[in-house]
Amino acid sequence: MSDPRKIMRRYQNLMVGEALSNNHHYPVACNELSSILNLGYSQLPKNLKALIFRDTLSAFRLLPDMKTSAAVSAANLLLKSVEAVLPKQKKNLAIVEFKKTKVALKRRSKSHEEDIDLPSLPQDILIHIFSFLDVSSLLSSSQVSRSWNQATCEDSLWRLQYDIHFNHKALIRIQSGVSWREAFKNAYIGDNSSKDLRSGRGYCCYCDSVVWHENLRCPNKQCRLKSDNEPLELMSTRQVANFLLGTMSSSDDESDPDDEASRGLWAFTLY
């Protein structure tokens, strides 16, 4: 185990607490908490345990504000880790918080059934706006309304995503009659490094830290200049946890919560 101060610094740099309030980052942050609990909670310094517990409670409290099935799946996985790892008193507190959240979710779901009309925008404007979104946000947007769903299925959006993430790997040949969205989905789920891509995390050797990547690049402009804009070394959720604990390994366990996140990410209803 690394120096306790170094571990604390690394965890603070992960900004898990801040990520939980972001609809896109929430599932990943929950999965990171779950991996940290499973891989090394008992070995962590006392002050870091308190911080992780606080973030875990925040994850449960914020769940009703999230709008994707991936968020619900990630929160349920986190609950399993809580039940398996945390000492009795903290575990009971966390379970009570989760139960409150389930009640809030049911109420939110009931009120959401009264569909609120969204102002309609022309499809070409929606498609332009959606071209700035990442994959998870694009899929989440598809669940908002029929018109948004139609806009997010626009082939040009998925051609753009494919070019960003997979074109340099030449994973598959695009056959005639196959949509770019379907091609992206197949590449995304089938690629050996898709766990890393799904996490949204990458290691930047110039920052010496794990960061949320922007199209596979470090968000720090200075790092981009130093690296000549080279892609980051992508990391799965489990690798992020191992980095924090100072126990980096080259392979991921089969039970990596990113597998659950992938299923949740694509489990949405088409209109």
PDB file of C-alpha atoms in Angstrom:
ATOM      1  CA  MET A   1       0.000   0.000   0.000  1.00  0.00           C
ATOM      2  CA  SER A   2       1.318   3.471  -0.891  1.00  0.00           C
ATOM      3  CA  ASP A   3       1.946   6.374   1.477  1.00  0.00           C
ATOM      4  CA  PRO A   4      -1.423   7.312   3.136  1.00  0.00           C
ATOM      5  CA  ARG A   5      -0.951  10.986   2.228  1.00  0.00           C
ATOM      6  CA  LYS A   6      -0.336  10.054  -1.384  1.00  0.00           C
ATOM      7  CA  ILE A   7      -3.464   7.884  -1.460  1.00  0.00           C
ATOM      8  CA  MET A   8      -5.525  10.719   0.015  1.00  0.00           C
ATOM      9  CA  ARG A   9      -4.140  13.132  -2.597  1.00  0.00           C
ATOM     10  CA  ARG A  10      -4.916  10.719  -5.403  1.00  0.00           C
ATOM     11  CA  TYR A  11      -8.472  10.236  -4.197  1.00  0.00           C
ATOM     12  CA  GLN A  12      -9.033  13.966  -3.912  1.00  0.00           C
ATOM     13  CA  ASN A  13      -7.681  14.402  -7.451  1.00  0.00           C
ATOM     14  CA  LEU A  14     -10.222  11.862  -8.713  1.00  0.00           C
ATOM     15  CA  MET A  15     -12.957  14.327  -7.625  1.00  0.00           C
ATOM     16  CA  VAL A  16     -15.435  11.513  -7.096  1.00  0.00           C
ATOM     17  CA  GLY A  17     -17.724  13.712  -4.999  1.00  0.00           C
ATOM     18  CA  GLU A  18     -17.982  16.312  -7.752  1.00  0.00           C
ATOM     19  CA  ALA A  19     -18.503  13.630 -10.411  1.00  0.00           C
ATOM     20  CA  LEU A  20     -21.537  12.275  -8.564  1.00  0.00           C
ATOM     21  CA  SER A  21     -23.479  15.467  -9.283  1.00  0.00           C
ATOM     22  CA  ASN A  22     -22.887  15.053 -13.038  1.00  0.00           C
ATOM     23  CA  ASN A  23     -25.490  12.931 -14.822  1.00  0.00           C
ATOM     24  CA  HIS A  24     -22.881  11.559 -17.239  1.00  0.00           C
ATOM     25  CA  HIS A  25     -20.132  10.877 -14.681  1.00  0.00           C
ATOM     26  CA  TYR A  26     -22.394   9.550 -11.909  1.00  0.00           C
ATOM     27  CA  PRO A  27     -22.381   5.841 -12.980  1.00  0.00           C
ATOM     28  CA  VAL A  28     -18.596   5.817 -13.362  1.00  0.00           C
ATOM     29  CA  ALA A  29     -18.079   7.508  -9.983  1.00  0.00           C
ATOM     30  CA  CYS A  30     -20.370   4.911  -8.335  1.00  0.00           C
ATOM     31  CA  ASN A  31     -18.430   2.096 -10.001  1.00  0.00           C
ATOM     32  CA  GLU A  32     -15.132   3.583  -8.815  1.00  0.00           C
ATOM     33  CA  LEU A  33     -16.448   3.741  -5.240  1.00  0.00           C
ATOM     34  CA  SER A  34     -17.597   0.134  -5.564  1.00  0.00           C
ATOM     35  CA  SER A  35     -14.183  -1.022  -6.831  1.00  0.00           C
ATOM     36  CA  ILE A  36     -12.339   0.883  -4.088  1.00  0.00           C
ATOM     37  CA  LEU A  37     -14.563  -0.683  -1.422  1.00  0.00           C
ATOM     38  CA  ASN A  38     -14.080  -4.178  -2.854  1.00  0.00           C
ATOM     39  CA  LEU A  39     -10.348  -3.975  -3.528  1.00  0.00           C
ATOM     40  CA  GLY A  40      -8.914  -2.269  -0.479  1.00  0.00           C
ATOM     41  CA  TYR A  41     -11.268  -0.403   1.859  1.00  0.00           C
ATOM     42  CA  SER A  42      -9.953  -2.177   4.975  1.00  0.00           C
ATOM     43  CA  GLN A  43      -6.391  -1.042   4.196  1.00  0.00           C
ATOM     44  CA  LEU A  44      -7.202   2.629   3.721  1.00  0.00           C
ATOM     45  CA  PRO A  45      -6.296   5.343   6.253  1.00  0.00           C
ATOM     46  CA  LYS A  46      -9.107   6.341   8.621  1.00  0.00           C
ATOM     47  CA  ASN A  47      -9.621   9.843   7.188  1.00  0.00           C
ATOM     48  CA  LEU A  48      -9.944   8.462   3.652  1.00  0.00           C
ATOM     49  CA  LYS A  49     -12.454   5.841   4.811  1.00  0.00           C
ATOM     50  CA  ALA A  50     -14.566   8.686   6.209  1.00  0.00           C
ATOM     51  CA  LEU A  51     -14.360  10.574   2.909  1.00  0.00           C
ATOM     52  CA  ILE A  52     -15.314   7.498   0.867  1.00  0.00           C
ATOM     53  CA  PHE A  53     -18.251   6.813   3.179  1.00  0.00           C
ATOM     54  CA  ARG A  54     -19.413  10.409   2.781  1.00  0.00           C
ATOM     55  CA  ASP A  55     -19.228  10.101  -1.010  1.00  0.00           C
ATOM     56  CA  THR A  56     -21.117   6.795  -0.860  1.00  0.00           C
ATOM     57  CA  LEU A  57     -23.977   8.431   1.043  1.00  0.00           C
ATOM     58  CA  SER A  58     -23.940  11.291  -1.484  1.00  0.00           C
ATOM     59  CA  ALA A  59     -24.197   8.760  -4.312  1.00  0.00           C
ATOM     60  CA  PHE A  60     -27.398   7.352  -2.837  1.00  0.00           C
ATOM     61  CA  ARG A  61     -28.871  10.775  -2.075  1.00  0.00           C
ATOM     62  CA  LEU A  62     -28.213  12.059  -5.592  1.00  0.00           C
ATOM     63  CA  LEU A  63     -29.591   9.041  -7.443  1.00  0.00           C
ATOM     64  CA  PRO A  64     -33.146  10.461  -7.803  1.00  0.00           C
ATOM     65  CA  ASP A  65     -31.657  13.378  -9.777  1.00  0.00           C
ATOM     66  CA  MET A  66     -30.033  11.048 -12.310  1.00  0.00           C
ATOM     67  CA  LYS A  67     -31.903  10.175 -15.502  1.00  0.00           C
ATOM     68  CA  THR A  68     -30.395   6.956 -16.863  1.00  0.00           C
ATOM     69  CA  SER A  69     -30.755   3.249 -16.246  1.00  0.00           C
ATOM     70  CA  ALA A  70     -26.939   3.088 -16.025  1.00  0.00           C
ATOM     71  CA  ALA A  71     -27.103   5.315 -12.916  1.00  0.00           C
ATOM     72  CA  VAL A  72     -29.592   2.993 -11.215  1.00  0.00           C
ATOM     73  CA  SER A  73     -27.495  -0.071 -12.103  1.00  0.00           C
ATOM     74  CA  ALA A  74     -24.337   1.557 -10.748  1.00  0.00           C
ATOM     75  CA  ALA A  75     -26.059   2.580  -7.485  1.00  0.00           C
ATOM     76  CA  ASN A  76     -27.297  -0.983  -6.983  1.00  0.00           C
ATOM     77  CA  LEU A  77     -23.774  -2.330  -7.518  1.00  0.00           C
ATOM     78  CA  LEU A  78     -22.463   0.177  -5.002  1.00  0.00           C
ATOM     79  CA  LEU A  79     -25.060  -1.015  -2.491  1.00  0.00           C
ATOM     80  CA  LYS A  80     -23.803  -4.603  -2.922  1.00  0.00           C
ATOM     81  CA  SER A  81     -20.257  -3.463  -2.139  1.00  0.00           C
ATOM     82  CA  VAL A  82     -21.492  -1.516   0.880  1.00  0.00           C
ATOM     83  CA  GLU A  83     -23.280  -4.591   2.227  1.00  0.00           C
ATOM     84  CA  ALA A  84     -20.205  -6.767   1.700  1.00  0.00           C
ATOM     85  CA  VAL A  85     -17.494  -4.451   2.990  1.00  0.00           C
ATOM     86  CA  LEU A  86     -18.566  -1.677   5.359  1.00  0.00           C
ATOM     87  CA  PRO A  87     -18.691  -2.223   9.132  1.00  0.00           C
ATOM     88  CA  LYS A  88     -22.151  -2.778  10.602  1.00  0.00           C
ATOM     89  CA  GLN A  89     -22.945   0.778  11.748  1.00  0.00           C
ATOM     90  CA  LYS A  90     -21.876   2.460   8.509  1.00  0.00           C
ATOM     91  CA  LYS A  91     -23.501  -0.276   6.438  1.00  0.00           C
ATOM     92  CA  ASN A  92     -26.837   0.238   8.201  1.00  0.00           C
ATOM     93  CA  LEU A  93     -26.684   4.011   7.698  1.00  0.00           C
ATOM     94  CA  ALA A  94     -25.938   3.572   4.004  1.00  0.00           C
ATOM     95  CA  ILE A  95     -28.767   1.035   3.554  1.00  0.00           C
ATOM     96  CA  VAL A  96     -31.238   3.420   5.237  1.00  0.00           C
ATOM     97  CA  GLU A  97     -30.104   6.177   2.845  1.00  0.00           C
ATOM     98  CA  PHE A  98     -30.544   3.876  -0.135  1.00  0.00           C
ATOM     99  CA  LYS A  99     -34.060   2.905   0.973  1.00  0.00           C
ATOM    100  CA  LYS A 100     -34.996   6.603   1.209  1.00  0.00           C
ATOM    101  CA  THR A 101     -33.675   7.007  -2.315  1.00  0.00           C
ATOM    102  CA  LYS A 102     -35.806   4.128  -3.614  1.00  0.00           C
ATOM    103  CA  VAL A 103     -38.913   5.837  -2.214  1.00  0.00           C
ATOM    104  CA  ALA A 104     -37.879   9.126  -3.847  1.00  0.00           C
ATOM    105  CA  LEU A 105     -37.272   7.325  -7.146  1.00  0.00           C
ATOM    106  CA  LYS A 106     -40.766   5.816  -7.111  1.00  0.00           C
ATOM    107  CA  ARG A 107     -42.308   9.222  -6.464  1.00  0.00           C
ATOM    108  CA  ARG A 108     -40.202  10.802  -9.197  1.00  0.00           C
ATOM    109  CA  SER A 109     -41.145   8.047 -11.626  1.00  0.00           C
ATOM    110  CA  LYS A 110     -44.840   8.486 -10.832  1.00  0.00           C
ATOM    111  CA  SER A 111     -44.754  12.235 -11.389  1.00  0.00           C
ATOM    112  CA  HIS A 112     -42.731  11.779 -14.579  1.00  0.00           C
ATOM    113  CA  GLU A 113     -45.604   9.808 -16.072  1.00  0.00           C
ATOM    114  CA  GLU A 114     -47.382  13.125 -16.504  1.00  0.00           C
ATOM    115  CA  ASP A 115     -45.448  14.018 -19.637  1.00  0.00           C
ATOM    116  CA  ILE A 116     -44.326  17.616 -19.762  1.00  0.00           C
ATOM    117  CA  ASP A 117     -44.253  18.990 -23.275  1.00  0.00           C
ATOM    118  CA  LEU A 118     -40.785  20.072 -24.333  1.00  0.00           C
ATOM    119  CA  PRO A 119     -40.345  22.986 -26.703  1.00  0.00           C
ATOM    120  CA  SER A 120     -39.753  21.500 -30.143  1.00  0.00           C
ATOM    121  CA  LEU A 121     -36.690  22.398 -32.181  1.00  0.00           C
ATOM    122  CA  PRO A 122     -36.030  21.629 -35.841  1.00  0.00           C
ATOM    123  CA  GLN A 123     -34.221  18.306 -36.317  1.00  0.00           C
ATOM    124  CA  ASP A 124     -31.194  19.910 -37.964  1.00  0.00           C
ATOM    125  CA  ILE A 125     -30.665  22.173 -34.925  1.00  0.00           C
ATOM    126  CA  LEU A 126     -31.059  19.254 -32.523  1.00  0.00           C
ATOM    127  CA  ILE A 127     -28.542  17.219 -34.510  1.00  0.00           C
ATOM    128  CA  HIS A 128     -26.059  20.104 -34.428  1.00  0.00           C
ATOM    129  CA  ILE A 129     -26.446  20.424 -30.648  1.00  0.00           C
ATOM    130  CA  PHE A 130     -26.103  16.671 -30.161  1.00  0.00           C
ATOM    131  CA  SER A 131     -22.878  16.642 -32.164  1.00  0.00           C
ATOM    132  CA  PHE A 132     -21.157  18.195 -29.122  1.00  0.00           C
ATOM    133  CA  LEU A 133     -22.240  15.401 -26.756  1.00  0.00           C
ATOM    134  CA  ASP A 134     -20.315  12.338 -25.589  1.00  0.00           C
ATOM    135  CA  VAL A 135     -21.673   8.817 -26.018  1.00  0.00           C
ATOM    136  CA  SER A 136     -23.450   8.499 -22.660  1.00  0.00           C
ATOM    137  CA  SER A 137     -25.078  11.910 -22.976  1.00  0.00           C
ATOM    138  CA  LEU A 138     -26.178  11.089 -26.513  1.00  0.00           C
ATOM    139  CA  LEU A 139     -27.863   7.895 -25.346  1.00  0.00           C
ATOM    140  CA  SER A 140     -29.448   9.649 -22.371  1.00  0.00           C
ATOM    141  CA  SER A 141     -30.845  12.342 -24.675  1.00  0.00           C
ATOM    142  CA  SER A 142     -32.472   9.664 -26.807  1.00  0.00           C
ATOM    143  CA  GLN A 143     -34.767   8.818 -23.888  1.00  0.00           C
ATOM    144  CA  VAL A 144     -36.172  12.325 -23.430  1.00  0.00           C
ATOM    145  CA  SER A 145     -38.755  12.417 -26.221  1.00  0.00           C
ATOM    146  CA  ARG A 146     -39.642  10.977 -29.604  1.00  0.00           C
ATOM    147  CA  SER A 147     -38.117  13.906 -31.531  1.00  0.00           C
ATOM    148  CA  TRP A 148     -34.900  13.751 -29.520  1.00  0.00           C
ATOM    149  CA  ASN A 149     -34.699  10.020 -30.089  1.00  0.00           C
ATOM    150  CA  GLN A 150     -35.010  10.505 -33.836  1.00  0.00           C
ATOM    151  CA  ALA A 151     -32.317  13.189 -33.796  1.00  0.00           C
ATOM    152  CA  THR A 152     -29.860  11.069 -31.792  1.00  0.00           C
ATOM    153  CA  CYS A 153     -30.212   8.231 -34.315  1.00  0.00           C
ATOM    154  CA  GLU A 154     -28.850  10.469 -37.078  1.00  0.00           C
ATOM    155  CA  ASP A 155     -26.069   8.521 -38.799  1.00  0.00           C
ATOM    156  CA  SER A 156     -23.673  11.475 -38.954  1.00  0.00           C
ATOM    157  CA  LEU A 157     -23.571  11.681 -35.135  1.00  0.00           C
ATOM    158  CA  TRP A 158     -22.449   8.079 -34.813  1.00  0.00           C
ATOM    159  CA  ARG A 159     -19.987   8.396 -37.700  1.00  0.00           C
ATOM    160  CA  LEU A 160     -18.413  11.223 -35.693  1.00  0.00           C
ATOM    161  CA  GLN A 161     -18.289   9.106 -32.510  1.00  0.00           C
ATOM    162  CA  TYR A 162     -16.836   6.171 -34.440  1.00  0.00           C
ATOM    163  CA  ASP A 163     -14.127   8.368 -35.978  1.00  0.00           C
ATOM    164  CA  ILE A 164     -13.193   9.752 -32.538  1.00  0.00           C
ATOM    165  CA  HIS A 165     -12.977   6.434 -30.711  1.00  0.00           C
ATOM    166  CA  PHE A 166     -12.417   3.602 -33.157  1.00  0.00           C
ATOM    167  CA  ASN A 167     -11.336   4.750 -36.608  1.00  0.00           C
ATOM    168  CA  HIS A 168      -7.623   4.552 -35.728  1.00  0.00           C
ATOM    169  CA  LYS A 169      -8.104   0.915 -34.646  1.00  0.00           C
ATOM    170  CA  ALA A 170      -9.969  -0.243 -37.775  1.00  0.00           C
ATOM    171  CA  LEU A 171     -11.976  -2.667 -35.638  1.00  0.00           C
ATOM    172  CA  ILE A 172     -14.594  -3.574 -38.199  1.00  0.00           C
ATOM    173  CA  ARG A 173     -15.505  -2.977 -41.810  1.00  0.00           C
ATOM    174  CA  ILE A 174     -18.663  -0.955 -42.260  1.00  0.00           C
ATOM    175  CA  GLN A 175     -20.903  -3.031 -44.519  1.00  0.00           C
ATOM    176  CA  SER A 176     -23.576  -1.559 -46.726  1.00  0.00           C
ATOM    177  CA  GLY A 177     -26.924  -1.339 -44.970  1.00  0.00           C
ATOM    178  CA  VAL A 178     -25.320  -1.181 -41.483  1.00  0.00           C
ATOM    179  CA  SER A 179     -25.923   2.096 -39.677  1.00  0.00           C
ATOM    180  CA  TRP A 180     -23.024   3.939 -38.064  1.00  0.00           C
ATOM    181  CA  ARG A 181     -24.875   3.773 -34.759  1.00  0.00           C
ATOM    182  CA  GLU A 182     -25.007  -0.023 -34.960  1.00  0.00           C
ATOM    183  CA  ALA A 183     -21.374  -0.139 -36.070  1.00  0.00           C
ATOM    184  CA  PHE A 184     -20.363   2.009 -33.121  1.00  0.00           C
ATOM    185  CA  LYS A 185     -22.396  -0.107 -30.689  1.00  0.00           C
ATOM    186  CA  ASN A 186     -20.801  -3.342 -31.964  1.00  0.00           C
ATOM    187  CA  ALA A 187     -17.302  -1.857 -31.732  1.00  0.00           C
ATOM    188  CA  TYR A 188     -17.983  -0.321 -28.342  1.00  0.00           C
ATOM    189  CA  ILE A 189     -19.180  -3.581 -26.758  1.00  0.00           C
ATOM    190  CA  GLY A 190     -16.834  -5.904 -28.631  1.00  0.00           C
ATOM    191  CA  ASP A 191     -13.546  -4.006 -28.316  1.00  0.00           C
ATOM    192  CA  ASN A 192     -11.070  -5.381 -25.783  1.00  0.00           C
ATOM    193  CA  SER A 193     -10.390  -1.847 -24.521  1.00  0.00           C
ATOM    194  CA  SER A 194     -14.057  -0.849 -24.329  1.00  0.00           C
ATOM    195  CA  LYS A 195     -14.018  -1.085 -20.538  1.00  0.00           C
ATOM    196  CA  ASP A 196     -11.395   1.626 -20.541  1.00  0.00           C
ATOM    197  CA  LEU A 197     -13.351   3.784 -22.961  1.00  0.00           C
ATOM    198  CA  ARG A 198     -16.556   3.354 -20.955  1.00  0.00           C
ATOM    199  CA  SER A 199     -14.949   4.624 -17.748  1.00  0.00           C
ATOM    200  CA  GLY A 200     -14.200   8.042 -19.248  1.00  0.00           C
ATOM    201  CA  ARG A 201     -10.920   7.998 -17.323  1.00  0.00           C
ATOM    202  CA  GLY A 202      -7.347   8.129 -18.537  1.00  0.00           C
ATOM    203  CA  TYR A 203      -3.887   8.409 -17.002  1.00  0.00           C
ATOM    204  CA  CYS A 204      -1.908  11.513 -17.908  1.00  0.00           C
ATOM    205  CA  CYS A 205       1.810  11.121 -17.272  1.00  0.00           C
ATOM    206  CA  TYR A 206       2.251  14.902 -17.413  1.00  0.00           C
ATOM    207  CA  CYS A 207      -0.291  15.494 -14.614  1.00  0.00           C
ATOM    208  CA  ASP A 208       0.680  12.189 -12.986  1.00  0.00           C
ATOM    209  CA  SER A 209      -3.008  11.730 -12.286  1.00  0.00           C
ATOM    210  CA  VAL A 210      -6.191  10.071 -13.474  1.00  0.00           C
ATOM    211  CA  VAL A 211      -8.408  12.546 -15.328  1.00  0.00           C
ATOM    212  CA  TRP A 212     -11.746  12.672 -17.112  1.00  0.00           C
ATOM    213  CA  HIS A 213     -10.724  12.633 -20.741  1.00  0.00           C
ATOM    214  CA  GLU A 214     -12.102  14.797 -23.507  1.00  0.00           C
ATOM    215  CA  ASN A 215     -12.144  12.746 -26.718  1.00  0.00           C
ATOM    216  CA  LEU A 216      -9.245  10.646 -25.390  1.00  0.00           C
ATOM    217  CA  ARG A 217      -7.191  13.748 -24.475  1.00  0.00           C
ATOM    218  CA  CYS A 218      -6.279  15.266 -21.097  1.00  0.00           C
ATOM    219  CA  PRO A 219      -8.529  18.277 -20.320  1.00  0.00           C
ATOM    220  CA  ASN A 220      -5.446  20.212 -19.167  1.00  0.00           C
ATOM    221  CA  LYS A 221      -4.322  22.332 -22.139  1.00  0.00           C
ATOM    222  CA  GLN A 222      -0.724  22.412 -20.920  1.00  0.00           C
ATOM    223  CA  CYS A 223      -0.614  18.619 -20.936  1.00  0.00           C
ATOM    224  CA  ARG A 224      -1.979  18.550 -24.476  1.00  0.00           C
ATOM    225  CA  LEU A 225       0.826  20.833 -25.593  1.00  0.00           C
ATOM    226  CA  LYS A 226       3.484  18.742 -23.837  1.00  0.00           C
ATOM    227  CA  SER A 227       2.140  15.482 -25.259  1.00  0.00           C
ATOM    228  CA  ASP A 228       1.677  16.892 -28.767  1.00  0.00           C
ATOM    229  CA  ASN A 229      -2.024  16.003 -28.326  1.00  0.00           C
ATOM    230  CA  GLU A 230      -1.344  12.262 -28.109  1.00  0.00           C
ATOM    231  CA  PRO A 231      -4.197  10.076 -26.740  1.00  0.00           C
ATOM    232  CA  LEU A 232      -4.243   9.284 -23.034  1.00  0.00           C
ATOM    233  CA  GLU A 233      -3.603   5.844 -21.610  1.00  0.00           C
ATOM    234  CA  LEU A 234      -7.213   4.831 -20.970  1.00  0.00           C
ATOM    235  CA  MET A 235      -8.149   3.117 -17.702  1.00  0.00           C
ATOM    236  CA  SER A 236     -10.996   0.857 -16.624  1.00  0.00           C
ATOM    237  CA  THR A 237     -12.803   1.458 -13.339  1.00  0.00           C
ATOM    238  CA  ARG A 238     -10.840  -1.325 -11.680  1.00  0.00           C
ATOM    239  CA  GLN A 239      -7.545   0.127 -12.885  1.00  0.00           C
ATOM    240  CA  VAL A 240      -8.522   3.506 -11.433  1.00  0.00           C
ATOM    241  CA  ALA A 241      -9.099   1.846  -8.053  1.00  0.00           C
ATOM    242  CA  ASN A 242      -5.793  -0.020  -8.299  1.00  0.00           C
ATOM    243  CA  PHE A 243      -4.018   3.221  -9.194  1.00  0.00           C
ATOM    244  CA  LEU A 244      -5.434   4.838  -6.069  1.00  0.00           C
ATOM    245  CA  LEU A 245      -4.369   1.894  -3.915  1.00  0.00           C
ATOM    246  CA  GLY A 246      -0.940   1.659  -5.543  1.00  0.00           C
ATOM    247  CA  THR A 247      -1.604  -1.895  -6.775  1.00  0.00           C
ATOM    248  CA  MET A 248      -1.827  -1.444 -10.538  1.00  0.00           C
ATOM    249  CA  SER A 249      -2.360  -4.680 -12.473  1.00  0.00           C
ATOM    250  CA  SER A 250      -2.372  -5.374 -16.184  1.00  0.00           C
ATOM    251  CA  SER A 251      -5.668  -7.278 -16.221  1.00  0.00           C
ATOM    252  CA  ASP A 252      -9.174  -6.612 -14.979  1.00  0.00           C
ATOM    253  CA  ASP A 253     -11.268  -8.997 -12.929  1.00  0.00           C
ATOM    254  CA  GLU A 254     -14.231 -10.559 -14.744  1.00  0.00           C
ATOM    255  CA  SER A 255     -16.600  -8.970 -12.228  1.00  0.00           C
ATOM    256  CA  ASP A 256     -15.518  -5.446 -13.159  1.00  0.00           C
ATOM    257  CA  PRO A 257     -18.577  -3.194 -12.658  1.00  0.00           C
ATOM    258  CA  ASP A 258     -17.863  -1.635 -16.046  1.00  0.00           C
ATOM    259  CA  ASP A 259     -19.490  -4.743 -17.559  1.00  0.00           C
ATOM    260  CA  GLU A 260     -22.714  -3.842 -15.764  1.00  0.00           C
ATOM    261  CA  ALA A 261     -22.326  -0.223 -16.825  1.00  0.00           C
ATOM    262  CA  SER A 262     -22.118  -1.250 -20.471  1.00  0.00           C
ATOM    263  CA  ARG A 263     -25.336  -3.216 -20.287  1.00  0.00           C
ATOM    264  CA  GLY A 264     -27.057  -0.328 -18.530  1.00  0.00           C
ATOM    265  CA  LEU A 265     -25.707   2.193 -21.003  1.00  0.00           C
ATOM    266  CA  TRP A 266     -27.292   0.500 -24.010  1.00  0.00           C
ATOM    267  CA  ALA A 267     -30.458  -0.663 -22.229  1.00  0.00           C
ATOM    268  CA  PHE A 268     -32.762   2.119 -23.330  1.00  0.00           C
ATOM    269  CA  THR A 269     -36.052   2.096 -25.199  1.00  0.00           C
ATOM    270  CA  LEU A 270     -36.237   3.072 -28.837  1.00  0.00           C
ATOM    271  CA  TYR A 271     -39.344   5.022 -29.801  1.00  0.00           C
TER     272      TYR A 271
END
